[in-house]
XYZ file of C-alpha atoms in Angstrom:
720
model
C 30.290 -60.539 -18.814
C 31.899 -57.737 -16.852
C 29.771 -54.652 -16.303
C 30.174 -51.876 -18.775
C 31.850 -48.730 -17.455
C 29.275 -46.587 -19.266
C 26.115 -47.932 -17.600
C 24.156 -51.063 -16.728
C 24.145 -54.130 -18.990
C 21.588 -54.166 -21.787
C 19.770 -57.132 -20.200
C 18.962 -57.995 -16.635
C 17.491 -56.075 -13.730
C 18.657 -52.473 -13.371
C 20.505 -51.409 -10.250
C 18.753 -50.202 -7.061
C 15.533 -51.953 -8.026
C 14.479 -49.492 -10.715
C 11.925 -50.767 -13.225
C 13.341 -51.613 -16.596
C 12.545 -49.283 -19.468
C 11.136 -50.693 -22.646
C 13.349 -50.112 -25.617
C 12.121 -47.501 -28.066
C 9.679 -45.857 -25.637
C 10.131 -42.438 -24.040
C 8.466 -42.003 -20.622
C 7.515 -38.344 -21.265
C 5.895 -39.093 -24.608
C 2.136 -38.638 -24.723
C -0.348 -40.451 -26.880
C 0.184 -39.628 -30.517
C 3.321 -39.354 -32.617
C 3.614 -35.572 -32.189
C 6.260 -34.036 -29.976
C 5.491 -32.807 -26.472
C 4.413 -29.148 -26.500
C 6.521 -26.689 -24.572
C 5.307 -25.244 -21.262
C 4.273 -21.941 -22.769
C 1.762 -23.708 -25.027
C -0.034 -25.495 -22.236
C -3.499 -24.401 -21.322
C -3.563 -21.892 -18.486
C -6.453 -21.685 -16.017
C -9.234 -19.309 -16.978
C -8.406 -15.742 -15.980
C -11.294 -15.332 -13.572
C -9.325 -15.117 -10.368
C -8.577 -12.064 -8.300
C -4.845 -11.805 -8.681
C -3.040 -8.908 -10.284
C -2.131 -10.494 -13.633
C -4.723 -13.196 -14.340
C -3.441 -13.988 -17.826
C 0.109 -14.701 -16.703
C 1.026 -18.118 -15.255
C 2.595 -18.184 -11.785
C 6.323 -17.695 -11.673
C 8.388 -20.878 -11.431
C 10.209 -21.459 -8.159
C 13.473 -19.605 -8.105
C 16.830 -21.297 -7.717
C 17.364 -19.646 -4.340
C 14.230 -21.251 -2.872
C 15.082 -24.717 -4.128
C 18.828 -24.813 -3.596
C 19.035 -23.184 -0.143
C 15.576 -23.099 1.423
C 16.928 -22.007 4.816
C 18.519 -18.728 3.680
C 15.313 -16.751 3.184
C 13.706 -17.704 6.552
C 16.871 -16.817 8.489
C 17.238 -13.500 6.676
C 13.569 -12.696 7.207
C 13.718 -13.525 10.921
C 16.773 -11.261 11.279
C 15.032 -8.381 9.525
C 11.871 -8.736 11.606
C 13.872 -8.901 14.833
C 15.735 -5.749 13.876
C 12.462 -4.009 13.025
C 10.975 -4.938 16.413
C 14.084 -3.622 18.202
C 14.047 -0.310 16.317
C 10.342 0.226 17.016
C 10.817 -0.583 20.704
C 13.595 2.012 20.984
C 11.425 4.514 19.132
C 8.554 4.149 21.583
C 10.747 4.223 24.670
C 11.976 7.712 23.830
C 9.698 10.746 23.772
C 11.267 12.682 20.888
C 8.213 14.200 19.220
C 8.464 17.521 21.055
C 12.142 17.487 22.024
C 13.952 15.897 19.055
C 11.713 15.401 15.994
C 14.787 14.961 13.805
C 15.902 11.897 15.775
C 12.364 10.516 15.628
C 12.365 10.969 11.852
C 15.636 9.033 11.666
C 14.129 6.172 13.649
C 11.148 6.150 11.308
C 13.459 6.040 8.286
C 15.363 3.035 9.662
C 12.119 1.226 10.483
C 10.709 1.814 6.986
C 13.933 0.572 5.410
C 13.835 -2.668 7.406
C 10.157 -3.029 6.534
C 10.877 -2.717 2.805
C 13.645 -5.329 3.006
C 11.437 -7.756 4.945
C 8.500 -7.277 2.540
C 10.818 -8.118 -0.357
C 12.320 -11.175 1.379
C 8.977 -12.750 2.266
C 8.258 -13.180 -1.437
C 10.921 -15.899 -1.498
C 8.927 -18.160 0.815
C 6.044 -20.490 0.192
C 2.475 -19.599 1.050
C 2.242 -21.522 4.343
C 5.641 -20.492 5.610
C 5.023 -16.878 4.654
C 1.643 -16.901 6.427
C 3.297 -17.955 9.687
C 5.906 -15.215 9.389
C 3.291 -12.596 8.508
C 0.987 -13.439 11.411
C 3.627 -13.956 14.109
C 5.749 -11.035 12.932
C 2.706 -8.784 12.724
C 1.716 -9.638 16.310
C 5.267 -8.954 17.579
C 5.461 -5.641 15.729
C 2.042 -4.568 17.000
C 3.053 -5.416 20.587
C 5.832 -2.816 20.488
C 3.205 -0.083 20.540
C 2.170 -1.180 24.046
C 5.538 -0.277 25.581
C 4.762 3.410 26.197
C 1.878 5.899 26.299
C 0.963 7.710 23.077
C 3.921 9.643 21.709
C 2.693 11.684 18.759
C -1.064 12.166 19.353
C -3.521 12.897 22.168
C -6.682 11.634 20.486
C -6.797 8.542 22.702
C -7.493 10.730 25.756
C -10.634 11.998 24.047
C -11.618 8.380 23.328
C -11.344 7.528 27.027
C -13.369 10.611 27.981
C -16.185 9.844 25.525
C -16.411 6.302 26.868
C -16.597 7.605 30.433
C -19.327 10.110 29.531
C -21.443 7.451 27.828
C -21.022 5.079 30.781
C -22.549 7.805 32.965
C -25.667 7.844 30.751
C -24.888 11.119 28.952
C -24.712 11.635 25.215
C -21.196 12.649 24.121
C -22.714 15.118 21.645
C -24.397 17.232 24.354
C -21.512 18.627 26.403
C -17.961 19.739 25.756
C -15.281 18.321 28.084
C -14.680 21.678 29.816
C -18.372 22.168 30.575
C -18.865 22.337 34.365
C -21.900 20.089 33.952
C -19.445 17.199 33.636
C -17.189 18.278 36.507
C -18.137 15.203 38.530
C -16.549 12.950 35.885
C -13.137 14.617 36.032
C -10.117 13.061 37.686
C -6.436 13.888 38.076
C -5.486 11.677 35.127
C -7.446 13.470 32.402
C -7.704 16.808 34.246
C -4.467 17.359 36.142
C -3.891 20.328 38.443
C -1.013 22.421 39.596
C 2.520 21.464 38.466
C 1.210 18.684 36.216
C -0.160 21.344 33.889
C 3.327 22.471 32.904
C 4.083 20.316 29.890
C 3.246 19.750 26.252
C -0.232 18.797 25.098
C -1.969 20.438 28.061
C -4.996 22.621 27.367
C -6.321 24.877 30.145
C -9.887 24.357 31.275
C -12.041 27.468 31.126
C -15.071 27.394 33.417
C -18.407 28.584 32.068
C -19.413 32.109 33.095
C -21.982 32.414 35.840
C -25.468 33.484 34.813
C -27.523 36.181 36.471
C -29.687 34.794 39.246
C -32.782 36.672 37.991
C -32.712 34.972 34.589
C -34.277 31.553 34.261
C -32.154 29.108 32.190
C -35.159 27.798 30.263
C -35.976 31.315 29.095
C -32.613 31.599 27.293
C -32.462 28.041 26.033
C -35.842 26.532 25.176
C -34.096 23.282 24.258
C -33.453 22.690 27.963
C -37.122 21.669 28.297
C -36.490 18.629 26.110
C -35.961 15.414 28.065
C -32.324 14.305 28.335
C -30.937 10.871 29.264
C -29.833 12.044 32.706
C -33.276 13.582 33.383
C -35.116 10.512 32.153
C -33.252 8.213 34.529
C -35.156 8.099 37.842
C -33.101 8.925 40.903
C -30.021 10.031 38.881
C -28.742 13.498 39.776
C -28.100 15.868 36.892
C -24.365 16.668 36.610
C -23.688 20.240 37.589
C -27.219 20.949 38.834
C -30.374 21.885 36.900
C -29.149 25.414 36.211
C -26.382 24.040 33.941
C -28.490 21.694 31.867
C -28.869 24.239 29.060
C -25.302 25.507 29.061
C -23.643 25.750 25.670
C -19.842 25.456 25.381
C -17.790 28.433 24.347
C -16.336 28.023 20.874
C -13.592 30.661 21.137
C -10.030 29.356 21.535
C -8.674 28.697 25.004
C -6.280 31.284 26.476
C -2.566 30.764 26.880
C -2.758 30.910 30.684
C -4.723 28.522 32.884
C -7.731 29.634 34.848
C -8.605 28.378 38.265
C -11.566 26.107 38.655
C -14.426 27.347 40.824
C -13.578 26.787 44.461
C -9.938 25.871 43.734
C -6.837 28.033 44.040
C -4.576 25.983 41.741
C -4.921 26.000 37.954
C -6.500 23.049 36.211
C -5.842 21.755 32.704
C -6.714 18.719 30.616
C -4.937 16.238 28.376
C -7.837 16.323 25.917
C -7.362 18.292 22.729
C -10.032 20.856 21.847
C -11.781 20.688 25.240
C -14.136 23.542 24.365
C -15.946 21.758 21.509
C -18.212 18.739 21.228
C -16.969 15.382 20.022
C -16.508 14.767 16.305
C -16.489 10.974 16.201
C -19.286 8.962 14.496
C -21.594 6.563 16.373
C -19.702 3.322 15.698
C -16.572 4.887 17.147
C -18.524 6.051 20.187
C -19.835 2.531 20.660
C -16.277 1.218 20.475
C -15.161 3.714 23.136
C -17.997 2.624 25.413
C -17.161 -1.054 24.872
C -13.510 -0.514 25.773
C -14.482 1.492 28.851
C -16.850 -1.242 30.035
C -14.260 -3.968 29.412
C -11.302 -2.170 31.020
C -10.431 -2.830 34.667
C -10.957 -0.063 37.182
C -8.156 2.466 37.352
C -6.699 1.694 33.910
C -5.609 4.536 31.660
C -4.906 4.146 27.929
C -3.619 0.584 27.902
C -7.083 -0.898 27.121
C -7.406 1.360 24.073
C -3.897 0.461 22.916
C -4.660 -3.232 23.408
C -7.811 -2.816 21.366
C -5.779 -1.218 18.579
C -3.331 -4.133 18.630
C -6.168 -6.659 18.413
C -7.767 -4.768 15.530
C -4.498 -4.634 13.581
C -3.840 -8.359 14.070
C -7.443 -9.114 13.075
C -6.924 -7.148 9.855
C -3.840 -9.266 9.150
C -5.858 -12.436 9.726
C -8.567 -11.265 7.306
C -5.946 -10.529 4.649
C -4.393 -13.981 5.094
C -7.785 -15.688 4.943
C -8.597 -13.861 1.710
C -5.201 -14.812 0.266
C -6.126 -18.507 0.326
C -8.832 -17.910 -2.305
C -6.542 -16.069 -4.683
C -5.025 -17.700 -7.746
C -1.473 -17.276 -6.418
C -1.752 -17.600 -2.613
C 1.995 -17.167 -2.178
C 1.943 -13.703 -3.723
C -1.249 -12.683 -1.927
C 0.192 -13.829 1.400
C 3.325 -11.781 0.806
C 1.136 -8.744 0.134
C -0.496 -9.122 3.552
C 2.892 -8.278 5.066
C 2.544 -4.768 3.655
C -0.026 -4.155 6.382
C 1.214 -6.446 9.153
C 4.798 -5.135 9.176
C 4.266 -1.510 8.147
C 5.710 0.827 10.836
C 2.635 3.044 10.562
C 0.506 0.269 12.114
C 2.234 -0.008 15.528
C 2.756 3.757 15.685
C -0.742 4.958 14.819
C -3.077 1.993 15.363
C -1.482 0.680 18.590
C 0.640 3.292 20.353
C -1.605 6.247 19.515
C -4.668 3.918 19.608
C -6.417 5.688 16.744
C -9.916 4.485 15.954
C -8.902 4.374 12.281
C -7.861 0.756 12.945
C -11.526 -0.177 13.417
C -12.501 1.551 10.186
C -9.674 -0.188 8.319
C -10.733 -3.644 9.533
C -14.342 -3.103 8.475
C -13.285 -1.627 5.127
C -11.010 -4.563 4.286
C -13.676 -7.090 5.248
C -16.313 -5.206 3.258
C -14.256 -4.955 0.062
C -13.403 -8.665 0.254
C -17.069 -9.588 0.704
C -18.483 -7.312 -2.025
C -17.782 -9.548 -5.079
C -19.724 -12.480 -3.592
C -22.094 -10.915 -1.051
C -22.862 -7.384 -2.052
C -25.305 -6.620 0.763
C -22.901 -7.841 3.440
C -20.004 -5.968 1.876
C -21.997 -2.751 1.719
C -23.083 -3.148 5.351
C -19.472 -3.561 6.455
C -18.444 -0.503 4.469
C -21.259 1.441 6.109
C -20.056 0.324 9.540
C -16.552 1.476 8.599
C -17.938 4.883 7.632
C -19.803 5.033 10.943
C -16.493 4.356 12.721
C -14.447 6.967 10.842
C -15.886 9.059 8.038
C -12.796 8.624 5.864
C -13.686 5.067 4.611
C -16.576 6.633 2.688
C -13.972 7.559 0.063
C -13.427 3.828 -0.584
C -17.130 3.201 -1.231
C -16.893 3.825 -5.021
C -14.606 0.803 -5.205
C -17.586 -1.393 -4.333
C -19.269 -0.123 -7.525
C -16.334 -0.894 -9.794
C -17.483 -1.569 -13.349
C -21.140 -0.846 -12.639
C -21.408 1.418 -15.704
C -19.542 -0.939 -18.026
C -21.307 -2.561 -20.965
C -20.238 -5.600 -22.929
C -20.564 -5.445 -26.700
C -20.969 -9.195 -27.232
C -23.010 -11.704 -25.233
C -19.927 -13.670 -24.247
C -17.578 -10.720 -23.928
C -16.485 -9.331 -20.554
C -17.536 -5.780 -19.838
C -13.928 -4.606 -19.742
C -13.849 -4.623 -23.536
C -11.409 -7.523 -23.926
C -12.027 -10.121 -26.623
C -13.142 -13.632 -25.904
C -10.424 -16.177 -25.354
C -10.106 -19.536 -27.107
C -11.802 -21.310 -24.220
C -14.814 -19.000 -24.414
C -15.158 -19.591 -28.150
C -15.239 -23.346 -27.596
C -17.839 -22.965 -24.899
C -19.913 -20.814 -27.251
C -19.695 -23.270 -30.153
C -20.198 -26.355 -28.021
C -18.085 -28.562 -25.769
C -15.497 -30.636 -27.560
C -15.899 -28.995 -30.959
C -13.080 -26.870 -32.352
C -13.639 -23.359 -33.604
C -13.980 -22.993 -37.385
C -11.223 -21.450 -39.429
C -13.246 -18.281 -39.979
C -15.353 -17.357 -37.006
C -18.863 -16.137 -37.860
C -19.831 -12.610 -36.830
C -20.977 -12.308 -33.218
C -24.716 -12.439 -32.570
C -26.517 -9.260 -31.525
C -26.218 -8.367 -27.832
C -28.752 -9.720 -25.406
C -30.825 -7.596 -23.091
C -28.777 -8.454 -20.023
C -25.375 -8.104 -21.604
C -24.936 -4.468 -20.761
C -27.206 -1.937 -19.122
C -30.705 -3.229 -18.277
C -33.483 -2.805 -20.823
C -36.838 -3.003 -19.001
C -39.016 -2.670 -22.155
C -37.281 -5.491 -24.029
C -37.417 -7.695 -20.935
C -41.171 -7.206 -20.596
C -41.694 -8.015 -24.268
C -39.661 -11.195 -23.962
C -41.511 -12.285 -20.828
C -44.835 -11.660 -22.563
C -43.729 -13.643 -25.611
C -42.663 -16.514 -23.382
C -46.288 -17.016 -22.393
C -47.473 -17.922 -25.905
C -44.263 -19.162 -27.564
C -41.986 -22.037 -26.699
C -39.194 -21.209 -24.280
C -36.463 -22.051 -26.804
C -37.845 -19.484 -29.243
C -37.557 -16.526 -26.900
C -34.578 -17.414 -24.728
C -30.926 -17.935 -25.457
C -28.430 -20.011 -23.553
C -26.212 -18.176 -21.113
C -22.582 -18.156 -22.168
C -20.033 -18.729 -19.423
C -17.274 -16.160 -19.563
C -14.128 -15.493 -17.584
C -16.052 -13.862 -14.771
C -19.259 -14.978 -13.104
C -22.448 -14.128 -14.952
C -23.696 -12.036 -12.044
C -20.802 -9.619 -12.442
C -21.381 -9.162 -16.205
C -25.194 -9.109 -16.377
C -25.722 -7.435 -13.051
C -29.170 -5.934 -12.433
C -29.362 -2.297 -11.512
C -30.698 -3.054 -8.033
C -27.816 -5.422 -7.312
C -25.295 -2.897 -8.599
C -26.261 -0.190 -6.130
C -26.960 -2.629 -3.284
C -23.649 -1.900 -1.461
C -24.383 1.828 -1.383
C -27.912 1.267 -0.102
C -26.698 -1.132 2.584
C -23.949 1.273 3.654
C -26.369 4.193 3.903
C -28.801 2.104 5.951
C -26.107 1.063 8.426
C -24.895 4.652 8.875
C -28.458 5.880 9.433
C -29.204 3.135 11.962
C -25.965 3.922 13.773
C -26.835 7.590 14.174
C -30.485 6.977 15.104
C -30.028 6.207 18.853
C -27.823 9.268 19.361
C -30.266 11.470 17.453
C -33.084 10.364 19.769
C -31.064 10.750 22.974
C -29.075 13.903 22.218
C -30.126 17.523 22.565
C -27.337 18.875 20.362
C -26.363 18.026 16.816
C -24.783 14.605 16.336
C -22.366 16.082 13.806
C -20.508 17.659 16.712
C -17.457 19.655 15.703
C -17.353 18.311 12.143
C -18.045 21.581 10.352
C -15.683 23.482 12.614
C -12.977 20.859 12.076
C -13.233 21.222 8.298
C -12.665 24.973 8.589
C -9.922 24.540 11.169
C -7.957 22.168 8.951
C -8.134 24.546 5.992
C -10.509 22.601 3.744
C -13.164 25.309 3.614
C -13.229 27.706 0.675
C -11.350 30.875 1.570
C -9.983 29.450 4.823
C -6.777 31.060 6.086
C -5.670 27.798 7.749
C -4.931 26.147 4.391
C -1.678 28.079 4.085
C -0.617 27.472 7.686
C -1.274 23.732 7.554
C 0.030 23.306 3.982
C -3.201 21.964 2.556
C -3.429 21.427 -1.218
C 0.388 21.286 -1.288
C 0.661 19.866 -4.819
C -1.945 22.249 -6.218
C -0.067 25.079 -4.571
C 2.877 24.285 -6.855
C 0.694 24.961 -9.886
C -0.772 28.259 -8.719
C -0.348 30.144 -5.433
C -3.236 30.783 -3.124
C -5.361 27.642 -3.680
C -7.686 28.524 -0.792
C -10.192 30.098 -3.188
C -10.117 27.728 -6.169
C -8.754 24.356 -4.960
C -12.004 22.860 -3.681
C -13.855 22.886 -7.062
C -10.767 21.496 -8.792
C -10.447 18.694 -6.239
C -14.141 17.852 -6.604
C -13.884 17.734 -10.410
C -10.812 15.497 -10.383
C -12.334 13.119 -7.849
C -15.542 12.896 -9.868
C -13.506 12.024 -12.952
C -11.607 9.314 -11.064
C -14.824 7.900 -9.613
C -16.355 7.835 -13.109
C -13.340 5.950 -14.422
C -13.685 3.385 -11.619
C -17.407 2.942 -12.299
C -16.767 2.510 -16.012
C -13.465 0.637 -16.181
C -13.116 -0.871 -12.720
C -12.963 -4.584 -12.060
C -15.937 -5.843 -9.986
C -13.851 -8.806 -8.826
C -11.178 -6.437 -7.445
C -13.120 -3.613 -5.756
C -10.108 -2.745 -3.608
C -8.258 -1.576 -6.703
C -10.820 1.110 -7.458
C -10.963 2.027 -3.760
C -7.192 2.470 -3.698
C -7.211 4.708 -6.770
C -9.953 6.977 -5.399
C -8.549 7.120 -1.859
C -4.955 7.682 -2.958
C -5.985 10.407 -5.390
C -7.892 12.186 -2.626
C -4.798 12.101 -0.419
C -2.552 13.501 -3.148
C -4.971 16.323 -3.860
C -5.789 17.334 -0.294
C -2.402 16.461 1.364
C -3.621 15.863 4.934
C -1.095 16.413 7.688
C -2.026 13.502 9.948
C -0.278 10.211 9.130
C -2.889 8.013 10.842
C -5.372 8.863 8.097
C -3.156 6.913 5.685
C -3.721 3.617 7.526
C -6.558 3.047 5.060
C -4.139 3.454 2.142
C -1.742 0.911 3.701
C -4.526 -1.675 4.010
C -5.668 -1.144 0.417
C -2.063 -1.547 -0.766
C -1.905 -4.860 1.086
C -5.008 -5.993 -0.804
C -3.983 -4.815 -4.257
C -0.194 -5.050 -4.152
C 0.430 -1.590 -5.659
C 3.321 -0.837 -3.303
C 4.075 2.523 -4.933
C 1.119 4.020 -3.033
C 3.048 3.544 0.230
C 4.653 6.902 -0.462
C 1.398 8.527 0.715
C 1.767 7.510 4.399
C 5.458 8.373 4.219
C 4.553 11.864 3.005
C 2.169 12.228 5.935
C 4.985 11.341 8.354
C 7.263 13.890 6.690
C 4.636 16.629 7.017
C 3.665 15.749 10.593
C 7.030 14.838 12.177
C 9.977 15.833 10.001
C 8.653 19.330 9.295
C 9.010 20.102 13.005
C 12.768 19.601 12.827
C 13.400 22.440 10.340
C 12.458 26.080 10.228
C 9.521 26.817 7.960
C 9.139 23.122 7.281
C 6.135 23.375 4.995
C 8.363 22.499 2.062
C 9.129 19.125 3.680
C 5.528 17.978 3.383
C 5.270 19.373 -0.128
C 8.397 17.486 -1.150
C 7.098 14.288 0.428
C 3.789 14.397 -1.415
C 5.546 15.331 -4.666
C 7.806 12.269 -4.368
C 4.775 10.109 -3.543
C 2.947 11.387 -6.629
C 6.001 10.720 -8.798
C 6.227 7.160 -7.436
C 2.567 6.541 -8.278
C 3.012 7.855 -11.810
C 6.138 5.731 -12.305
C 4.324 2.639 -11.075
C 1.469 3.329 -13.462
C 3.896 3.748 -16.377
C 5.544 0.404 -15.571
C 2.320 -1.538 -15.020
C 0.383 -0.172 -17.995
C 2.323 -2.136 -20.683
C 2.028 -5.318 -18.615
C -1.712 -4.894 -18.246
C -2.064 -4.228 -21.976
C -0.077 -7.340 -22.896
C -2.020 -9.466 -20.425
C -5.352 -8.325 -21.870
C -4.399 -9.210 -25.451
C -6.127 -12.367 -26.689
C -4.080 -15.354 -27.697
C -4.209 -16.341 -31.350
C -6.115 -19.547 -32.079
C -3.997 -22.468 -33.293
C -3.646 -23.096 -37.024
C -4.225 -26.861 -36.787
C -7.540 -28.251 -37.909
C -9.740 -30.652 -36.013
C -8.348 -33.678 -37.807
C -4.786 -32.749 -37.076
C -5.666 -32.230 -33.429
C -7.156 -35.700 -33.170
C -4.239 -37.440 -34.840
C -1.333 -35.632 -33.242
C -2.810 -34.913 -29.842
C -0.525 -31.898 -29.470
C -2.607 -29.050 -30.875
C -3.831 -26.490 -28.433
C -7.388 -26.745 -29.745
C -7.746 -30.347 -28.564
C -6.521 -29.519 -25.076
C -8.848 -26.523 -24.971
C -11.788 -28.730 -25.879
C -10.869 -31.164 -23.098
C -10.743 -28.271 -20.649
C -14.149 -27.096 -21.834
C -15.493 -30.631 -21.323
C -14.127 -30.710 -17.793
C -15.433 -27.263 -16.882
C -19.024 -26.782 -15.871
C -20.627 -23.533 -17.089
C -21.609 -21.242 -14.253
C -19.206 -22.730 -11.717
C -17.549 -20.300 -9.325
C -13.974 -19.299 -10.144
C -11.319 -21.534 -8.641
C -13.669 -24.483 -8.122
C -12.697 -27.983 -9.275
C -15.336 -27.782 -11.985
C -13.503 -24.957 -13.715
C -10.048 -26.461 -13.546
C -8.701 -28.204 -16.655
C -8.324 -31.954 -16.333
C -5.467 -33.917 -17.787
C -6.253 -37.262 -19.323
C -3.774 -40.042 -19.123
C -2.431 -41.399 -22.360
C -3.534 -44.919 -23.107
C -0.732 -47.344 -23.676
């Protein structure tokens, strides 16, 4: 018989060695006569992961990724190469003082390429995206090593503090211009003569000579206290014993340079604020000393810039490692690019070598560790605060949901109802829920806030009564039991650990220093305009958004800012998610930035890292507003309005993002309706959702950690 033009013959082996299909049997048909349920009716994994929308299934692969898998990698490589080239050209030109408008244009191009690359990386798989994020982040960070710092002089103070500590002197005892430290000066940090004519040069004012008849210990009794340089045997005291009690002059330096004693040419310094003590916390001072000890002799700022590059790449690695434990690793990996490729990272963390990079790394590691190891997470957050005081604003995120209280024993503390899977676990594995659910039992002692009296009564009753009469089985819910029934001591453990680390960090400097270890902190607050009634608030455009509501916020802004921040912190403690502490940290930190409108863009590195953890990209307007206020405002006359406009646009972007995400979060938190089929129908048809839910409950082990194989639903093969 000739072959049929419409297909293979009805009998005989099929072509290409395919197995023959039995007549009247569909390969996709499952056991039972019922039809196959659609994809939207299948059981989704329990929403106990740490992704943004736990109730939504992952997006199916797009047609662009499956049809042409090579388009997205080529486009992404082109965008990253262009971003590296633009950043390299930006660092090779010193336009901060000469052409701030051109520098702002370079920043705008770099941020545009960054946005396009961050959008393109979402088209790749998790492994491929991780390679691009890590390699691209290292290449982008390396561009900051091409030139000395362009927009900040803080790194020179870092190098000086490391040099002072290496000489055995506390950095909190002497100001850089104090003649007691004259032996540590060199022509690099303290140039002379023609090298003093240039930007970012502060003249060095020598201390006035004292009368010879007056004993120094009579004016300064603190000079009798032992100092590190006195305690060291055989070490000469810098500047002689008559200068050991000298206090630096706090008045501003003059416009003209003074001559150093015994020198006819003027002397200046690259350090900013040379007449005041250091302001940096102990962990930062330890980092400066470590870099100084590790740097080769004769090196300048390249070791500090290299340290900033290593810290930024390490932060990227921590974000990628945390992305592997998320429910959707592809999306979490793409979010890590928001830190690795952000132009603020090579500019501020690498080129300007700001110590904020160390605080960001410790903050990210601490927030990731808090849900599982609260003591370790709190210790890392404390170390971040000891490196830069700003990460203390992110500490309330570690206490997210600590004040929440569940109304039912199996109900999460966020107030959402129990899902179908939880109801089956509560009624027993493998048994469907009844048509009319009975009223929930009364709440247990550990379901919400702790009740010490009830707990003592129950423990006393357990001595004379059987255990089953006084105890109830623990119900496994979407989140681990420790996060719902958390003891009070465990809830505040991160704060206690953070405070202990900060105290231990300051302790050696308190014992070895004659002056206050707070340094110039109080003076810096007044200088930046954050003190009540300060005249610098208007000059530096502090409280820019509050200034739009009422002029002259110098007298009333601080109480308003404190009240708003307390309200936001209370909302995080009450409604925050303990499995996503970075979300609460981002809300508190971003709100503080919008209220106080700082003028230094490197402070916003913390916001960039929190955005990379949470994925709320609309908060990236905060670092952009800082760039506008710090760089772009220099290009126009009376450029205070530029920073105000930048922060206003950033606030509008945050509000728009909240308006878009709020309906999605509300729809994701709504419980799914239980199926209408009864138990008998589920057994006969095999297609009801209740039967599949019961199988998932059988496969899941109560109390298993989220994402483990014990909590994943198993599919049983149909028997033929």
